[in-house]
Short mmCIF file of C-alpha atoms and ligand atoms in Angstrom, two decimals:
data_model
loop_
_atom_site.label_atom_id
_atom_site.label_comp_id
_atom_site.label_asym_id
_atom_site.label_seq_id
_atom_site.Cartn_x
_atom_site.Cartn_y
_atom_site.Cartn_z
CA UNK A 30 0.00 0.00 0.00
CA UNK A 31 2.84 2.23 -1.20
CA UNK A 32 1.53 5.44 -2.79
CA UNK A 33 4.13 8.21 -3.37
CA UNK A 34 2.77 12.12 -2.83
CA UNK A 35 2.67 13.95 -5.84
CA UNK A 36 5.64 16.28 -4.77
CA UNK A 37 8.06 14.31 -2.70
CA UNK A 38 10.02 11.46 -1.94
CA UNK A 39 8.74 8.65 -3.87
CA UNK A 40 9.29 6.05 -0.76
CA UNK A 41 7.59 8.40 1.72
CA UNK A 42 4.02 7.21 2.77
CA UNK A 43 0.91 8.74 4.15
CA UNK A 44 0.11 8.10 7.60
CA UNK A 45 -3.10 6.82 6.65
CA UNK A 46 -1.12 4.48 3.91
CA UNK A 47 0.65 3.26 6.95
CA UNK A 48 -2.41 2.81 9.00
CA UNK A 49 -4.50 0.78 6.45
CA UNK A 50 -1.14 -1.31 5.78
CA UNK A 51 -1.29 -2.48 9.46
CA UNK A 52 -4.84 -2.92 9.64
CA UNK A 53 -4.11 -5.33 6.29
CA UNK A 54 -1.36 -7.14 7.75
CA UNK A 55 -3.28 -7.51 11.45
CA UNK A 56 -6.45 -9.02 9.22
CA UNK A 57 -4.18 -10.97 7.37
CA UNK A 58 -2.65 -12.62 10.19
CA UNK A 59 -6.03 -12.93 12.21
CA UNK A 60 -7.55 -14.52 9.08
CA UNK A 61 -4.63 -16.99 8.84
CA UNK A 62 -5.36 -18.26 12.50
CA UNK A 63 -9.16 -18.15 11.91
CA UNK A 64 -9.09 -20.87 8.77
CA UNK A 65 -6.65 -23.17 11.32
CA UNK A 66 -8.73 -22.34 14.23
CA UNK A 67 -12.10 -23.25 12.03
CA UNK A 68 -13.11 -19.99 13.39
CA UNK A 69 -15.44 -19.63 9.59
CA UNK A 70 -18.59 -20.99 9.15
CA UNK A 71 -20.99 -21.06 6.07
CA UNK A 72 -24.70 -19.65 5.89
CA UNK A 73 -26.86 -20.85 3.74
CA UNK A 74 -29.23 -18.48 1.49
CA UNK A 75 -31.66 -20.19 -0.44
CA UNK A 76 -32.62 -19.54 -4.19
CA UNK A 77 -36.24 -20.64 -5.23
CA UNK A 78 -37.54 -21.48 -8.40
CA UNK A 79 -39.75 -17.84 -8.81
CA UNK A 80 -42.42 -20.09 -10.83
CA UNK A 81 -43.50 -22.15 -8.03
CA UNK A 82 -41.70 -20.39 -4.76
CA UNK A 83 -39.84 -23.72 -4.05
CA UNK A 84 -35.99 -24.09 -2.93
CA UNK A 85 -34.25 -25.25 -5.31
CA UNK A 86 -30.57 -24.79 -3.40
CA UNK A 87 -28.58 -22.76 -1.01
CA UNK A 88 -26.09 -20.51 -1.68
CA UNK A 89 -23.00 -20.86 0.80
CA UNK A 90 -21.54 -17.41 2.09
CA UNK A 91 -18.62 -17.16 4.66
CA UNK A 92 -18.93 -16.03 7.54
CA UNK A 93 -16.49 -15.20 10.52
CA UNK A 94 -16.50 -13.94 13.91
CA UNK A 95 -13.39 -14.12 15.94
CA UNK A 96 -12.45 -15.06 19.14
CA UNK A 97 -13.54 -11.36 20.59
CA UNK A 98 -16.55 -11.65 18.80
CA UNK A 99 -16.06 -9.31 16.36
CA UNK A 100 -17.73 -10.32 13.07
CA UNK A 101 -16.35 -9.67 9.48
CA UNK A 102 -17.85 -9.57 6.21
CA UNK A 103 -16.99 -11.16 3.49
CA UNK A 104 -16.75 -8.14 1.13
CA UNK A 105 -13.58 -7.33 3.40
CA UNK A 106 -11.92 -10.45 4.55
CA UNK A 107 -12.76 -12.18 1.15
CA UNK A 108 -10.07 -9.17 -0.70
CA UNK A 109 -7.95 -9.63 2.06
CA UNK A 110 -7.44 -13.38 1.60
CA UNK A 111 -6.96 -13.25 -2.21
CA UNK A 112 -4.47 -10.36 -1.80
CA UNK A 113 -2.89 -12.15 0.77
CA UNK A 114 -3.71 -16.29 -0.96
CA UNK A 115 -5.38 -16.94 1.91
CA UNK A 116 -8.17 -17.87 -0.70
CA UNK A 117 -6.94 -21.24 -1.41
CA UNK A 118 -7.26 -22.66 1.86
CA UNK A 119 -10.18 -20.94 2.13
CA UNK A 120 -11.82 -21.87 -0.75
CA UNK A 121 -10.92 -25.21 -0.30
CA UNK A 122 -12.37 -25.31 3.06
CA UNK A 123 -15.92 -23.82 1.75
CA UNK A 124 -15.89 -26.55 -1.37
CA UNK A 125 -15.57 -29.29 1.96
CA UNK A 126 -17.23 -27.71 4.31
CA UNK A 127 -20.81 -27.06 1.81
CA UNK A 128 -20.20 -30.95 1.04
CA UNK A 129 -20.03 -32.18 4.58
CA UNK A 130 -23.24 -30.18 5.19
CA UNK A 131 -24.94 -31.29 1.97
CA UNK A 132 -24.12 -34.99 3.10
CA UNK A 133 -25.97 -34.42 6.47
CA UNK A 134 -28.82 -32.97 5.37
CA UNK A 135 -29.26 -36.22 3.23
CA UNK A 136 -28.28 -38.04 5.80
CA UNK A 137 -31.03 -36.69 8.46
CA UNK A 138 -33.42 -36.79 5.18
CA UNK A 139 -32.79 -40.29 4.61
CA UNK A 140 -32.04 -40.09 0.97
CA UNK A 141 -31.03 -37.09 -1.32
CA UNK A 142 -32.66 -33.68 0.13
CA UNK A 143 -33.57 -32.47 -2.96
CA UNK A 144 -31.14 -28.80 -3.24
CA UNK A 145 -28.58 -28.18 -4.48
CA UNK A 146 -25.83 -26.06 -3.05
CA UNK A 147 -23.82 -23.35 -4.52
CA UNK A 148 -20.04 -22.15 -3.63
CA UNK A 149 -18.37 -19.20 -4.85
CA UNK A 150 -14.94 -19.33 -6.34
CA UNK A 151 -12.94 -16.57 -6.79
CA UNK A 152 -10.97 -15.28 -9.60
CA UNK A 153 -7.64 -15.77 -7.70
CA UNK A 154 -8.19 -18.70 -6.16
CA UNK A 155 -9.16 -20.26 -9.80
CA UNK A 156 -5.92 -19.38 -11.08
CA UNK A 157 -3.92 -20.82 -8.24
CA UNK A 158 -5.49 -23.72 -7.15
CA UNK A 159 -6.88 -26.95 -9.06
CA UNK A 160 -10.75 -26.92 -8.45
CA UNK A 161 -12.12 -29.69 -10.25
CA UNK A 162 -9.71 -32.47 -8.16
CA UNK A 163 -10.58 -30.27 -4.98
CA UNK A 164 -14.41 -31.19 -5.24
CA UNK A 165 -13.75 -34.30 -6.99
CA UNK A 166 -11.79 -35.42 -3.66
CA UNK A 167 -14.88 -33.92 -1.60
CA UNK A 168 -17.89 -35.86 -3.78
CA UNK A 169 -14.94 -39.36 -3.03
CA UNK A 170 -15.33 -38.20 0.65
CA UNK A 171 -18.54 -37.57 1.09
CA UNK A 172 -20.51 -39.85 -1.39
CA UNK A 173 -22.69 -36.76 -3.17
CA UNK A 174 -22.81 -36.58 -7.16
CA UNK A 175 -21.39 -33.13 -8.68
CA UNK A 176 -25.49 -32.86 -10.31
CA UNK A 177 -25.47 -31.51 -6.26
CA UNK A 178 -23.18 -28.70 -6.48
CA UNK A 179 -23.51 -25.09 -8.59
CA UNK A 180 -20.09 -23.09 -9.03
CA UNK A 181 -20.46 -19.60 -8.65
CA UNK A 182 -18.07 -18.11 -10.76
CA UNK A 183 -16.89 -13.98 -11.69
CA UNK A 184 -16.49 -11.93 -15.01
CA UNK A 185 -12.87 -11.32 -13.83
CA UNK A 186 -12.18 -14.75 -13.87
CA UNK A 187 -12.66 -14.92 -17.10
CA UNK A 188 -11.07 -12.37 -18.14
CA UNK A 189 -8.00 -13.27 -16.22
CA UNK A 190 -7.01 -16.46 -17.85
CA UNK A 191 -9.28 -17.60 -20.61
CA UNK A 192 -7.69 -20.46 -21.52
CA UNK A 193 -6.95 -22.06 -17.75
CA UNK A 194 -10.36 -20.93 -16.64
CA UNK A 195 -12.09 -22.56 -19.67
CA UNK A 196 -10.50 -25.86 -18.95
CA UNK A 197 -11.37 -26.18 -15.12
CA UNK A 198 -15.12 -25.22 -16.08
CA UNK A 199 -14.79 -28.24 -18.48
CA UNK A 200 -13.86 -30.35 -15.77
CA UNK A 201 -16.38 -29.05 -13.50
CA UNK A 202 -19.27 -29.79 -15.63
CA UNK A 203 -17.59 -33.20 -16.31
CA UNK A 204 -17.90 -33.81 -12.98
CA UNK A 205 -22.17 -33.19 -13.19
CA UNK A 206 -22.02 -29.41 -11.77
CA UNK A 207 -23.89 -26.12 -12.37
CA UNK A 208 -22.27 -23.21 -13.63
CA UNK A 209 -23.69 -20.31 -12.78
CA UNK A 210 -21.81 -16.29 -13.56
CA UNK A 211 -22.37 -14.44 -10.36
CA UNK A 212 -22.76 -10.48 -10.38
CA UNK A 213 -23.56 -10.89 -14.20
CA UNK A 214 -23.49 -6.70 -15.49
CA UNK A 215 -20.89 -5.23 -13.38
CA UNK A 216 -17.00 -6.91 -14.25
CA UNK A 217 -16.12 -5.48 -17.62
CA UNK A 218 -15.87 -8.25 -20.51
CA UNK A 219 -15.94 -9.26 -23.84
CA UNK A 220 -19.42 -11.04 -24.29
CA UNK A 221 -18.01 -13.38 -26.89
CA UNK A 222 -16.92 -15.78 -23.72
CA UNK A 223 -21.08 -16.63 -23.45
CA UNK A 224 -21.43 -18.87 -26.14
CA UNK A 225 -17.85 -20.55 -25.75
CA UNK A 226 -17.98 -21.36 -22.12
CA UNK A 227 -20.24 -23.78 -20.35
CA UNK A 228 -22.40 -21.58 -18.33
CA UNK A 229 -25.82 -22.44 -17.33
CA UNK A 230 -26.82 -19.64 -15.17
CA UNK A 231 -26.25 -15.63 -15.56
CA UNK A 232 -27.05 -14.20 -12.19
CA UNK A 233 -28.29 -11.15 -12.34
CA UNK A 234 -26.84 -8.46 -9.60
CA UNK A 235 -28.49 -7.27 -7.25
CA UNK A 236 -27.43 -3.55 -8.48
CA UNK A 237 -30.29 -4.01 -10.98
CA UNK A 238 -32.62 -5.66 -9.07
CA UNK A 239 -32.44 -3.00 -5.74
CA UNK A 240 -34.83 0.00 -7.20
CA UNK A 241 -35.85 -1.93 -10.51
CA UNK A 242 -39.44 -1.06 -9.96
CA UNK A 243 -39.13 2.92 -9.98
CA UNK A 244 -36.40 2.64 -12.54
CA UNK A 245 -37.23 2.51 -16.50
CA UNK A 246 -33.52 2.23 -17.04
CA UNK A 247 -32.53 -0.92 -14.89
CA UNK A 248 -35.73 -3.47 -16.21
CA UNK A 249 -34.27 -2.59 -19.66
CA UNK A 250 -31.06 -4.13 -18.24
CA UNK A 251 -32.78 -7.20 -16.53
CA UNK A 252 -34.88 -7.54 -19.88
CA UNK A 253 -31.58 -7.14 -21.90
CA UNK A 254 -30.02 -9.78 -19.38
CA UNK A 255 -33.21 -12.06 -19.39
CA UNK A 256 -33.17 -12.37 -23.38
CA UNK A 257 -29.72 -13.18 -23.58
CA UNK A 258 -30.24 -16.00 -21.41
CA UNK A 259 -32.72 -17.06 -23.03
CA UNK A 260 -31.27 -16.99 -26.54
CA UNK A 261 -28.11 -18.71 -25.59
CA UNK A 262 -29.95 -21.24 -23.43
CA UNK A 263 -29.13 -20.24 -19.91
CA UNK A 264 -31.05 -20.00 -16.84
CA UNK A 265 -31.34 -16.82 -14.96
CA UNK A 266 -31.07 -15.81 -11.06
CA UNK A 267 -32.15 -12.45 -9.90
CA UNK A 268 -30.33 -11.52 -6.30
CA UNK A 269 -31.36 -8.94 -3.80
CA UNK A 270 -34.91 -9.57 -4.18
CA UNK A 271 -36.44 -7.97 -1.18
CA UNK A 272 -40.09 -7.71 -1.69
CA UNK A 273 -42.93 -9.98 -3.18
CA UNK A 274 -43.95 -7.47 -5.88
CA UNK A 275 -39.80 -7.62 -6.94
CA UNK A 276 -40.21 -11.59 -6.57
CA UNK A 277 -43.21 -11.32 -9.09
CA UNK A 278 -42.36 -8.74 -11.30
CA UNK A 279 -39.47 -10.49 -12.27
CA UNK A 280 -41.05 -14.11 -12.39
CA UNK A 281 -43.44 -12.15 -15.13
CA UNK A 282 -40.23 -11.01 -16.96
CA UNK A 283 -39.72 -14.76 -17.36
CA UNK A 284 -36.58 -15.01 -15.12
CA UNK A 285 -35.97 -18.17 -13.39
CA UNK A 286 -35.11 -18.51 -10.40
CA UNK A 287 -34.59 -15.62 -7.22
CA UNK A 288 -32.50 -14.93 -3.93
CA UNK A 289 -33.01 -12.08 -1.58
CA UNK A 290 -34.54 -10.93 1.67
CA UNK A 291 -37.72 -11.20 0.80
CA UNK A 292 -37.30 -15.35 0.98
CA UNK A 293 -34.28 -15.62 3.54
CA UNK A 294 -31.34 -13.85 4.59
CA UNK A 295 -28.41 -16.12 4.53
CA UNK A 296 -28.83 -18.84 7.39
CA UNK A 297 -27.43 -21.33 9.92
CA UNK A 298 -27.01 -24.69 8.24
CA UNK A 299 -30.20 -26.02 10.57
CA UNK A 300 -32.60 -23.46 9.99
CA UNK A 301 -31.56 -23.78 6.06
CA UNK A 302 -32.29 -27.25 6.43
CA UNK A 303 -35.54 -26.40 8.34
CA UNK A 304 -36.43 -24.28 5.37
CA UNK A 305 -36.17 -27.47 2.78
CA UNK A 306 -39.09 -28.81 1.13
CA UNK A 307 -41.18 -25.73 2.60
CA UNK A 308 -41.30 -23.54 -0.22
CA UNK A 309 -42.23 -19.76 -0.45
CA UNK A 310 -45.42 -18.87 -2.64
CA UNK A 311 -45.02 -17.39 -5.54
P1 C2E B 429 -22.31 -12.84 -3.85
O1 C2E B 429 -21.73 -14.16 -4.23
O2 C2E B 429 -22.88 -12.01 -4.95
O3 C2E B 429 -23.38 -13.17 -2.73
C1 C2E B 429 -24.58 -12.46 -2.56
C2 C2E B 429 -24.46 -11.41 -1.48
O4 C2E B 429 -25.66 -10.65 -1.44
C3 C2E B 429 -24.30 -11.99 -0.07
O5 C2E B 429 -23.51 -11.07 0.68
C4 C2E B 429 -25.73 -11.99 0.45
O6 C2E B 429 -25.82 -11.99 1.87
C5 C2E B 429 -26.23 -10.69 -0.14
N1 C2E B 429 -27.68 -10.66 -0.31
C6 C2E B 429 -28.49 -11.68 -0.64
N2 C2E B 429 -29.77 -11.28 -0.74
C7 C2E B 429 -29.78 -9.95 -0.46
C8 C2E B 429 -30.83 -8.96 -0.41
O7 C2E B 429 -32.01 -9.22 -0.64
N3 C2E B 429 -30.45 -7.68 -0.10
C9 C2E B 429 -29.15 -7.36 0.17
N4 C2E B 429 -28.89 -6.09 0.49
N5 C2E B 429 -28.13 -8.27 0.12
C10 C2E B 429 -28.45 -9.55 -0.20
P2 C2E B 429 -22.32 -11.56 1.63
O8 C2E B 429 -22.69 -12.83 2.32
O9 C2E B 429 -21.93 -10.38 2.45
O10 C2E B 429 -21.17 -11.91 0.60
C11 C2E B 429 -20.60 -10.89 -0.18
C12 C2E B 429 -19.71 -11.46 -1.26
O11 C2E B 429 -18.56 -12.09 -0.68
C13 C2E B 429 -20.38 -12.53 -2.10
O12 C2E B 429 -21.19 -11.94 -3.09
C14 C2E B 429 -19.17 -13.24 -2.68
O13 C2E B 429 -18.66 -12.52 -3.79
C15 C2E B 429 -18.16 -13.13 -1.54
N6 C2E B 429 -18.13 -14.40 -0.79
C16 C2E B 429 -18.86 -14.82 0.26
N7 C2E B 429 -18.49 -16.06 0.65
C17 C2E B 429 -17.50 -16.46 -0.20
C18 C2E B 429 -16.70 -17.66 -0.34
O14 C2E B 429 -16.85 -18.65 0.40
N8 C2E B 429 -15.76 -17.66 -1.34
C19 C2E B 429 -15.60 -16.59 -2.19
N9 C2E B 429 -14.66 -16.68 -3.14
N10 C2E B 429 -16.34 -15.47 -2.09
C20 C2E B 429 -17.28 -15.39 -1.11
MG1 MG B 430 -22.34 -15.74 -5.28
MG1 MG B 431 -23.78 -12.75 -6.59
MG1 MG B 432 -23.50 -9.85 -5.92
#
């Protein structure tokens, strides 16, 4: 976090450059002890099928409060660990840790629960870590089919590596999973990677979504969104939908499935299980 002042000596730093360095490196270090301490956990946010209100899986989101009970969010420890590669333990640990949980809701079912669940990989961690043996080694372990499991996956990932990224989402979908293109609007990239790369689901973010209803300019984009989709044979999942006239709106627009507040905030892996089967009308 070196920044040189514009008239100066270019090693001298800001005391607030020095400040945000330390709070880096403290996080850093904290965040390090919290994956070996198992200090993370993942909630559980379902996604319903906006056609007939049912679950159809869970999206798992880290969470992490440490030992003085201070809780982070993910929006800052999640930068943290890929700045720091933190993320490939970490991701790692999420790709188990959704399985384990996955494998004991079927258990306590008695027989497959009937969601799927979906883990978020980040652009870093796909570059620096093999995914596809990761969750092939957690399916061995556990005894669940990849037709269980939806990869959540960023713009920036693809526009990292093209050619490294293409390959593990080959080897994911050999494996049975869902591939689904999280914040779908906001990274900047060249659309041409839609039709070449196996994705089944654009998710819609929730920047479009918040406000759509008083905002001509925003349904063009989820109608935009919605008829690509459609025309290349994807699914589509709105997030941040917070209210049952959002949750309708867009299930007239044709879009496929939905995630927000207005079904569940992200949730403890009982309560999500609670929630299965239960479905949320339409
Ligand atoms: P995301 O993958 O786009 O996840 C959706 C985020 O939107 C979650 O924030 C969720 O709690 C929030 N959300 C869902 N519905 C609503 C709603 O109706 N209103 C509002 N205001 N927010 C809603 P969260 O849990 O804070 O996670 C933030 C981001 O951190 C995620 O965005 C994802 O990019 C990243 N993240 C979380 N867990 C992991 C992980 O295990 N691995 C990686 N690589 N990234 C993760
Ligand atoms: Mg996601
Ligand atoms: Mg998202
Ligand atoms: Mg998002």
């Amino acid at each position: 976090v070196k920044r040189a002042k514009a008239s100066g000596h270019a090693e001298s730093y800001l005391p607030q450059d020095l400040a945000i360095a330390r709070a880096q490196f403290s996080m850093e270090t904290a965040l390090r002890r919290a994956i070996e301490n198992r200090e993370l956990r993942l909630a559980y946010q379902p996604i319903c099928d906006l056609a007939t209100g049912r679950i159809v899986s869970f999206e798992a989101l880290a969470r992490w409060t440490d030992p003085q009970g201070n809780v982070h969010c993910p929006t800052d420890f999640i930068p943290v660990a890929e700045e720091s590669g933190l993320i490939v333990p970490l991701g790692r640990w999420a790709i188990e840790e959704a399985a384990q949980t996955l494998a004991l809701w079927d258990s306590r079912h008695g027989g497959p629960c009937g969601v799927k669940v979906a883990v978020n990989l980040s652009a870093i961690q796909l570059q620096r870590d093999a995914i596809a043996p990761v969750l092939g080694a957690a399916l061995d372990s556990t005894g669940l089919t990849g037709d269980r499991f939806t990869l959540e996956l960023t713009e920036s990932a693809i526009v990292s590596d093209p050619d490294r990224i293409a390959g593990t989402m080959h080897a994911l979908k050999a494996l049975g999973t869902t591939l689904a293109m999280d914040d779908f609007g906001t990274g900047y990239s060249n659309l041409a990677y839609l039709q070449k790369l196996p994705i089944d689901i654009l998710k819609i973010d929730r920047s479009f979504v918040t406000g759509m209803l008083a905002d001509r300019d925003k349904v063009s984009i989820v109608r935009a969104i919605l008829s690509l989709a459609q025309a290349l044979g994807m699914k589509t999942t709105a997030e941040g939908i917070e209210t049952n006239e959002l949750a309708q709106t867009l299930a007239a627009l044709g879009c496929t499935y939905g995630q927000g507040y207005f079904y569940a905030k992200p949730l403890e892996a009982d309560a999500a299980f609670a929630m299965i089967g239960t479905g949320v009308s339409a």
